Coordinates of C-alpha atoms in Angstrom, one line a residue:
X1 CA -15.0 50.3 -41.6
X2 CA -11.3 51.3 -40.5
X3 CA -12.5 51.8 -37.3
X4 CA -14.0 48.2 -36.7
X5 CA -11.1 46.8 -37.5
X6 CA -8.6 48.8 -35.5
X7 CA -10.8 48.1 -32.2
X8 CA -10.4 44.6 -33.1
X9 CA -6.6 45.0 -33.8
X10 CA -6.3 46.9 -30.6
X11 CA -8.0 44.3 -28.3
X12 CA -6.3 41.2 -29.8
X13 CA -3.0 42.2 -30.4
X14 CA -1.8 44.9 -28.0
X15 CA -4.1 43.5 -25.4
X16 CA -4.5 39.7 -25.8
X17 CA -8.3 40.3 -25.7
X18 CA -10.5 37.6 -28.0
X19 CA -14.2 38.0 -26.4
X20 CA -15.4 41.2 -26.2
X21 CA -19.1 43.0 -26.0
X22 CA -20.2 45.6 -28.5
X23 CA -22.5 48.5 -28.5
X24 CA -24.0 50.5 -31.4
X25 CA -26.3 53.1 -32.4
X26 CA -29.3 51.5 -33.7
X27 CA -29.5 53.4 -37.8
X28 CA -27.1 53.4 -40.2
X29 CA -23.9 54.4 -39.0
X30 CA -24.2 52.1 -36.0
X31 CA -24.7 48.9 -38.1
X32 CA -22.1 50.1 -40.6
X33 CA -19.7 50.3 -38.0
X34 CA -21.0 46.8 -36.0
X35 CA -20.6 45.0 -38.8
X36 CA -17.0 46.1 -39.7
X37 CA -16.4 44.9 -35.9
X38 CA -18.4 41.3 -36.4
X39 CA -16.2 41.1 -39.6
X40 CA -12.5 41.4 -38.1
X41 CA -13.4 39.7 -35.2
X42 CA -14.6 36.6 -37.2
X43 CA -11.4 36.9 -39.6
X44 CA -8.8 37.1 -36.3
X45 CA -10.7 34.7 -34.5
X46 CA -12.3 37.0 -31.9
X47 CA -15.6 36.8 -30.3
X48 CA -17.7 39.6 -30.2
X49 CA -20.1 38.3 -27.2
X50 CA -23.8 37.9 -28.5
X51 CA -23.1 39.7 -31.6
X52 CA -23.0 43.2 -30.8
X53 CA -26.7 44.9 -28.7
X54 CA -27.9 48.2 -30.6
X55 CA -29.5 51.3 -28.8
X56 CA -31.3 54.3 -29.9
X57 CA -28.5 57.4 -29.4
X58 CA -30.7 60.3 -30.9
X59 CA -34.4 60.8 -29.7
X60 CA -36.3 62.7 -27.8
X61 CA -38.9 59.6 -26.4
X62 CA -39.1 58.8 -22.5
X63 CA -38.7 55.6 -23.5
X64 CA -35.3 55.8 -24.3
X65 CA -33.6 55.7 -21.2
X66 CA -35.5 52.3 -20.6
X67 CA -34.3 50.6 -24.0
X68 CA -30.9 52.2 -23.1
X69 CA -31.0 50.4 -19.9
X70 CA -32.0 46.8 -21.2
X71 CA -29.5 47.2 -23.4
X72 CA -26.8 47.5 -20.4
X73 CA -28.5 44.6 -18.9
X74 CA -27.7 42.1 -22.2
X75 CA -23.8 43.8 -21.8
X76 CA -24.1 42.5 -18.1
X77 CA -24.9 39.2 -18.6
X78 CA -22.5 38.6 -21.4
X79 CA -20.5 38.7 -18.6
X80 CA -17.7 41.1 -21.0
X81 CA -15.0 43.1 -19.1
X82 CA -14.1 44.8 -22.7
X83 CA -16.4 46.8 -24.7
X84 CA -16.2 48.6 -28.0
X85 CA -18.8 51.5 -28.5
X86 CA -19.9 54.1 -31.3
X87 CA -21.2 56.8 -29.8
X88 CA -22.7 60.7 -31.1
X89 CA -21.2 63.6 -29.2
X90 CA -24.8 64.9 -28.1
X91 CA -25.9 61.5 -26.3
X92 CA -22.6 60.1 -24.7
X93 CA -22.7 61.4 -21.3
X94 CA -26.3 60.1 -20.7
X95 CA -24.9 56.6 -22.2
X96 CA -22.2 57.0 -20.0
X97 CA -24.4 57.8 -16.7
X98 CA -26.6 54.5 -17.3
X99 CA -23.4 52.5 -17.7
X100 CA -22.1 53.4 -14.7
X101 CA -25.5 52.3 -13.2
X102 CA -25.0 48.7 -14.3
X103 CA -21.2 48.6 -13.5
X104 CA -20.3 48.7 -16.9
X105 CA -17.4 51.1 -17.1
X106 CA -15.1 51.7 -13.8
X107 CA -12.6 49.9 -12.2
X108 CA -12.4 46.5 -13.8
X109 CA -13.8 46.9 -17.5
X110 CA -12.2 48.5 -20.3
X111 CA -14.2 51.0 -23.3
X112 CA -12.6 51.4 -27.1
X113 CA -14.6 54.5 -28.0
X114 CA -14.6 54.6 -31.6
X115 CA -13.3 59.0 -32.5
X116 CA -15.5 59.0 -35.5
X117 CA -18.9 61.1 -35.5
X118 CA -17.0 64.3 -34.4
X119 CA -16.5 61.8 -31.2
X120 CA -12.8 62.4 -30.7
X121 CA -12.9 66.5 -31.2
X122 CA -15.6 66.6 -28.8
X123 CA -14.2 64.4 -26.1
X124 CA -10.3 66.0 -26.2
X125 CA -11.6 69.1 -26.9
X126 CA -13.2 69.4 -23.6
X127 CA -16.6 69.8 -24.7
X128 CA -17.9 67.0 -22.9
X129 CA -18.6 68.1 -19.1
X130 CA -19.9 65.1 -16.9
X131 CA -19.9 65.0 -13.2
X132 CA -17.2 63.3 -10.8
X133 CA -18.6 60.1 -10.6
X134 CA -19.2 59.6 -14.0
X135 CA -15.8 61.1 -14.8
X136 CA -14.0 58.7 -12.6
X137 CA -15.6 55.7 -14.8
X138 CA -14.5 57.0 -17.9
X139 CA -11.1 57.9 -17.2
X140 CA -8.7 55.1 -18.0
X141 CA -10.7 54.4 -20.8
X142 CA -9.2 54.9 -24.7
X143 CA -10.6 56.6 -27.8
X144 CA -8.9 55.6 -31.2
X145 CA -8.9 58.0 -34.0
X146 CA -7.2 59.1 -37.2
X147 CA -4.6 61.5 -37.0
X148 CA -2.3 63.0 -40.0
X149 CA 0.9 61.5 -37.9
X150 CA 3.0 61.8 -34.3
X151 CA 5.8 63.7 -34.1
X152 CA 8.8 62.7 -32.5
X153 CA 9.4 59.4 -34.2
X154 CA 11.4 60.6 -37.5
X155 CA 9.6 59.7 -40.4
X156 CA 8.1 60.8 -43.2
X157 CA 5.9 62.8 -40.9
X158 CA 8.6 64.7 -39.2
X159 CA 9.8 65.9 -42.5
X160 CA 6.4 66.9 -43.8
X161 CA 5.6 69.5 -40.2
X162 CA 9.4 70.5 -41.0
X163 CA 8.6 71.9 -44.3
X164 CA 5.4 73.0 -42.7
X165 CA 7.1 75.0 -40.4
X166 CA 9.1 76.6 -43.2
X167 CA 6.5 78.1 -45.3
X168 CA 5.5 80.3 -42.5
X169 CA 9.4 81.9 -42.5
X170 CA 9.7 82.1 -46.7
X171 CA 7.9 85.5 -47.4
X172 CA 8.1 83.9 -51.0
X173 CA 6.3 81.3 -50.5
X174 CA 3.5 82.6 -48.2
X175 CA 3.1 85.3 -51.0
X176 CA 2.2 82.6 -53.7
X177 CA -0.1 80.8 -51.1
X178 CA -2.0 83.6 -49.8
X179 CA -2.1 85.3 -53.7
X180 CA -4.7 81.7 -54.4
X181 CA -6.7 82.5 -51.7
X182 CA -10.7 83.1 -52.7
X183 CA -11.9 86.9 -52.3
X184 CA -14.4 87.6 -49.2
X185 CA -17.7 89.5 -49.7
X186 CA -16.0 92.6 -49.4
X187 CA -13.4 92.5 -52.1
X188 CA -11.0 91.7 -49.2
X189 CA -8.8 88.5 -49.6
X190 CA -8.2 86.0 -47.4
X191 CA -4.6 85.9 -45.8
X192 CA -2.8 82.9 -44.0
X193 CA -0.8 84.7 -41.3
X194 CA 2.6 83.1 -40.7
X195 CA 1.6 82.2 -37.0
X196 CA -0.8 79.9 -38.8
X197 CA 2.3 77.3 -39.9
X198 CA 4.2 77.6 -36.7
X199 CA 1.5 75.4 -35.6
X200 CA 1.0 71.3 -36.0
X201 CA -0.9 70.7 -39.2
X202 CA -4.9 69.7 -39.3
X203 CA -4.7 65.8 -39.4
X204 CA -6.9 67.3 -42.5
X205 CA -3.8 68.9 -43.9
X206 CA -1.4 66.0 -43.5
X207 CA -4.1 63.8 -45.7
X208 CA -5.1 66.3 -47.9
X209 CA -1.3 66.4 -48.7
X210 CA -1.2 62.6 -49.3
X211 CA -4.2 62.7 -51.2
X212 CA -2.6 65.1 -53.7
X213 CA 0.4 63.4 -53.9
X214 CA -1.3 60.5 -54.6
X215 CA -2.9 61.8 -57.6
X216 CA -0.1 63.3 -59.0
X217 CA 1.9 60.1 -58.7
X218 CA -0.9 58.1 -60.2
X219 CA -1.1 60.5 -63.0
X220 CA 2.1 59.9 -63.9
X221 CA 1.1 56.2 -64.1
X222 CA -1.6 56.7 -66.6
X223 CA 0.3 58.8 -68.5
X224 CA 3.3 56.3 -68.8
X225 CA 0.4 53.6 -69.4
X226 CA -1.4 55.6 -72.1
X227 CA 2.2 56.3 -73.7
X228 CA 3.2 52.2 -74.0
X229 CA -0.2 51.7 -75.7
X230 CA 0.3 54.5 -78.1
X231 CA 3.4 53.5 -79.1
X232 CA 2.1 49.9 -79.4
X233 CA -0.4 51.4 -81.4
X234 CA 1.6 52.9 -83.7
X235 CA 4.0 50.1 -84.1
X236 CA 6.7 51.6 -82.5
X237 CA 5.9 55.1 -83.4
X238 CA 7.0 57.0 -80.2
X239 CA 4.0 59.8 -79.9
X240 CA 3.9 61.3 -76.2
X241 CA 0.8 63.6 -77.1
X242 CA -1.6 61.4 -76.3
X243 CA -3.7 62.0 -73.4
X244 CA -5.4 59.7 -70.7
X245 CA -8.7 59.6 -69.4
X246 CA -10.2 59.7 -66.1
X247 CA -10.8 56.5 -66.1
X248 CA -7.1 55.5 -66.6
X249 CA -6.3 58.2 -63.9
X250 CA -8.6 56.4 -61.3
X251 CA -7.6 53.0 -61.8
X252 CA -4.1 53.9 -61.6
X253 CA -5.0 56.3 -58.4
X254 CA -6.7 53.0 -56.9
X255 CA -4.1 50.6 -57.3
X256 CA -1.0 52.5 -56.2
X257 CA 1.0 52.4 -53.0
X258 CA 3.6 54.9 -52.1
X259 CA 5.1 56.6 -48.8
X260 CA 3.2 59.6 -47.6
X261 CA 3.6 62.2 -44.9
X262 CA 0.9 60.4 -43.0
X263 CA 2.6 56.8 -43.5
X264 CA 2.2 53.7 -46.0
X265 CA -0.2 54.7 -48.1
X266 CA -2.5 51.3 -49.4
X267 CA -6.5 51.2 -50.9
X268 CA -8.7 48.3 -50.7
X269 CA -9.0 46.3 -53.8
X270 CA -13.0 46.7 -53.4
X271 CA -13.6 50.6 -53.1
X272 CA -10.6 52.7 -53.4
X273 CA -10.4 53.9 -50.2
X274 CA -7.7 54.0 -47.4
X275 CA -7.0 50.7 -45.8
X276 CA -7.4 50.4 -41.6
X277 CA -3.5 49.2 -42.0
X278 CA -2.6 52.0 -43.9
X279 CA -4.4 55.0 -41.9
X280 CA -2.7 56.4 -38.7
X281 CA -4.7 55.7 -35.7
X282 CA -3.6 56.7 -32.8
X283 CA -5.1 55.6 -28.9
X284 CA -5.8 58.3 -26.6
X285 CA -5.9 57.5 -22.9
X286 CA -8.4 59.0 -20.9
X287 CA -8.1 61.1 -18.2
X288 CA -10.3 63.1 -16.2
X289 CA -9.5 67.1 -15.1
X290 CA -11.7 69.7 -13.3
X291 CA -13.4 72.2 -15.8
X292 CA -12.2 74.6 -13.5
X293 CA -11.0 75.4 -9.7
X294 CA -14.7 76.0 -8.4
X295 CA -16.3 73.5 -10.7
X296 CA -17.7 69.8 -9.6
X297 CA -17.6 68.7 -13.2
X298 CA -14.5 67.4 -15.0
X299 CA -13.5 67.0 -18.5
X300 CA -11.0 65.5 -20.6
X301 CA -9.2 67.7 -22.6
X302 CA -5.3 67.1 -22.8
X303 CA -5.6 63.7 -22.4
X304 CA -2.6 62.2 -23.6
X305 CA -1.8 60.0 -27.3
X306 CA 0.1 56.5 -25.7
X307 CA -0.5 54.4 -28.5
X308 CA 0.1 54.7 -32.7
X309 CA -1.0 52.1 -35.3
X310 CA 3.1 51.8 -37.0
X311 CA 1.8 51.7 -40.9
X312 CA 5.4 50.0 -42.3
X313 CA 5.2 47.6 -39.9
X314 CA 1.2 46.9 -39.5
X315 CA 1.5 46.9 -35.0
X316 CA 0.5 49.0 -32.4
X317 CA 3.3 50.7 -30.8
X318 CA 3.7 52.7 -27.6
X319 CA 4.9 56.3 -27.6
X320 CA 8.4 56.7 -25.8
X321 CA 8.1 57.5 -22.1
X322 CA 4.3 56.8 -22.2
X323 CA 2.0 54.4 -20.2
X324 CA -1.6 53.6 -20.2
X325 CA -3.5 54.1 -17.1
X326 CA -6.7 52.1 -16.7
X327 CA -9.5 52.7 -14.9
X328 CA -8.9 52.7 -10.9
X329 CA -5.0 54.0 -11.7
X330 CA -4.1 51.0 -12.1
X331 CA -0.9 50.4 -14.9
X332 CA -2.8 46.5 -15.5
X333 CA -5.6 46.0 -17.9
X334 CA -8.6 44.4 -16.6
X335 CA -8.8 40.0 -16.7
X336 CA -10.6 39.1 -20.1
X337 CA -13.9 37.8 -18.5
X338 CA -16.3 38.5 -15.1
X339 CA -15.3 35.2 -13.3
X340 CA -18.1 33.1 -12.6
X341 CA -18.6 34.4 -8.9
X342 CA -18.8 38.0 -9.8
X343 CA -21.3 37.5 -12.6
X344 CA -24.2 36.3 -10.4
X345 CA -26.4 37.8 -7.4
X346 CA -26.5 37.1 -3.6
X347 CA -29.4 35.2 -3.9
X348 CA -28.0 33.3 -6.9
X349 CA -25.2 32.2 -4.8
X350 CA -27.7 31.2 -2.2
X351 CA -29.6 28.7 -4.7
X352 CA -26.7 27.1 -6.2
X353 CA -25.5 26.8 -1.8
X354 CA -28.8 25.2 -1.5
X355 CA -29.3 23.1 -4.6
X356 CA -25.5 21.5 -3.5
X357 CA -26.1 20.6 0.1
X358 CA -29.9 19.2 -1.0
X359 CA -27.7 16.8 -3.9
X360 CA -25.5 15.8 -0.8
X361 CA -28.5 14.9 1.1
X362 CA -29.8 12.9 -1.5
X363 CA -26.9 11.0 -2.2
X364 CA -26.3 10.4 1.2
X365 CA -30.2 9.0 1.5
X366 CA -29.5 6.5 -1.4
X367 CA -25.7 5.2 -0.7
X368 CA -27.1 4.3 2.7
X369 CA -30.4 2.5 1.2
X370 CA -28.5 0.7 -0.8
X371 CA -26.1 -0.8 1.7
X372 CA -29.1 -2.1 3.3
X373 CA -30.4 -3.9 0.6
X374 CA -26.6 -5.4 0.3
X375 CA -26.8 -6.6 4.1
X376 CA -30.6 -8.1 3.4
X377 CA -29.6 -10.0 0.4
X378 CA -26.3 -11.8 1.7
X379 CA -25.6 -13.9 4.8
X380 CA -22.3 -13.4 6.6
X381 CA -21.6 -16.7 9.3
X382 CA -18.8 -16.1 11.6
X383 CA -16.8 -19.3 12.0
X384 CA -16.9 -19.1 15.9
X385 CA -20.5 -19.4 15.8
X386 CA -20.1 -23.2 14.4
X387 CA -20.0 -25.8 16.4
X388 CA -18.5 -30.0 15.4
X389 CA -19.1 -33.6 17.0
X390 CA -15.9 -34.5 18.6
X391 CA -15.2 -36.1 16.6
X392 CA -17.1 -34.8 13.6
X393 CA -19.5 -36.8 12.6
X394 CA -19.9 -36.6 8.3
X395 CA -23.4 -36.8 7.6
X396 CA -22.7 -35.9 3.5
X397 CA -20.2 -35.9 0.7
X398 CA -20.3 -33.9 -1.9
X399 CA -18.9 -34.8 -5.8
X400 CA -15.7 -32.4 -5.2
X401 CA -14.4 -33.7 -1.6

């Protein structure tokens, strides 16, 4: 659901954008995450254009590539230049390919390719391998995903890699680590090798981290709770032994809010997990690099974080001495909508050049029929045509003269 709203957050309020199409596997995960879309977009006042258009991502039919392709079609006519997209790793470059076909993605339109699905390891990673022309669609193009933090910006996350770092260089401390690692198959155990913290945490470390925090904190909470009720209990009897429940421990765990390494830490008040505002998304700009020096494929590993959702201040904020390239190189995002002339055909254009100079025709036909009917109806006597008795001669008189 976080991801829904952050394309929606990301459109409207970094980019202006209101109307925008959607694409989405057709099973569960697809219409999980469409309907997180459709729901931000109607509570910001956005538009997703014709509600969103479904496609089958994992199938062996023929008929896929057909379905795939009317799908594209209905994206064409809503006559979109922004699209948001869940994709699976295993199916995105044939997506891809077709919506290149249709002029979907390129110079001129702008993808938000939602990371989750393993989508954002996959991509980044360099795993994906697509050929030049399909490679020069997607780059410019952004992928949003969770990450434990970005360094550089001295917070809470700075400090939490800092202490990282250190563990690796207290022999102490990596001794009492490594001593509650689990045992291997061959009575060997397993051993974290100082190298291993000299390196930027797992985003998985970072919330795993917060997460523990989090319940530690929370205990706390029921504990204090369960020792006011005691004591109210025992009419003023102070007796710390009482214990609380896990019930008491997961209502307090749901309703706190503290500072963690990966940000501002909130839960939704309807399933205690991580708010979209709370998580640390991050925008990845796409760019496109040979898989090697003889290859004709590219792929997109190294392509560079611009953009960070701020938690403490709920915006999207650009990295120092970044910039997002779109598609074509250009350094200005794509005009909102296809203008009128560049959503229809040649032989469109033709009909409605047709249909225009017929309606003059007509018009012409009818303003000039009806100024003959004018000229048959009334009778226009020049004065030079009369002629008078000299001198007149009155033959009548009329009541006024």
């Amino acid at each position: 659901g976080g991801f829904g709203e952050m394309s929606v957050s990301f459109l409207q309020n970094k980019l202006g954008i209101r109307k925008f199409g959607l694409l989405f596997t057709n099973d569960g995960y697809g219409y999980g995450f469409s309907r997180s879309v459709l729901e931000a977009a109607s509570a910001h006042d956005a538009e997703v254009v014709g509600g969103g258009v479904p496609y089958i991502a994992m199938s062996s039919n023929d008929n896929d590539d057909d379905e795939l392709r009317a799908a594209m079609k209905i994206l064409v006519e809503s006559g979109c230049n922004y699209f948001v997209g869940n994709f699976y790793a295993e199916s995105f470059a044939r997506v891809m390919t077709i919506a290149t076909e249709y002029g979907l993605i390129g110079n001129g339109k702008f993808w938000l390719i939602s990371g989750t699905a393993d989508m954002a390891p996959f991509v980044l990673g360099g795993a994906l391998k697509v050929n030049q022309v399909v490679g020069k669609a997607i780059e410019g193009n952004g992928i949003y995903f969770c990450e434990g933090g970005v360094p550089g910006l001295n917070g809470t996350y700075d400090t939490f890699t800092r202490q990282w770092t250190a563990l690796g260089e207290d022999e102490e401390a990596l001794s009492y680590i490594n001593s509650k690692q689990p045992f291997k198959e061959d009575g060997t155990q397993y051993v974290y090798p100082p190298g291993l913290f000299q390196m930027r945490p797992h985003h998985v470390v970072t919330f795993s981290y917060d997460a523990g925090v989090g319940l530690a904190l929370s205990a706390c909470e029921a504990w204090k709770d369960a020792t006011i009720a005691t004591a109210a209990y025992l009419e003023g009897k102070m007796e710390t032994t009482r214990a609380f429940n896990g019930s008491a421990h997961y209502a307090a765990f749901a309703n706190s809010t503290y500072i963690g390494a990966s940000g501002h830490i909130k839960f939704r008040e309807t399933f205690p997990t991580r708010t979209a505002e709370s998580s640390y998304f991050v925008m990845a700009n796409l760019r496109a690099v040979p898989v090697d020096d003889n290859s004709t494929l590219v792929q997109f590993k190294g392509s560079p974080v611009i953009d960070y959702y701020d938690t403490l201040t709920s915006t999207w904020q650009q990295l120092p001495s970044k910039a997002f390239v779109y598609s074509g190189g250009s350094s200005v995002p794509p005009v909102e909508m296809v203008p009128l002339n560049q959503n229809i055909g040649a032989g469109g254009i033709v009909a409605i050049f047709l249909a225009v100079a017929l309606a003059a025709v007509i018009t012409f036909g009818m303003l000039l029929r009806r100024r003959r009917k004018q000229n048959e109806i009334s009778w226009e006597i020049n004065p030079e045509e009369l002629k008078f008795d000299d001198p007149p001669v009155v033959i009548g008189r009329g009541t006024f003269g």
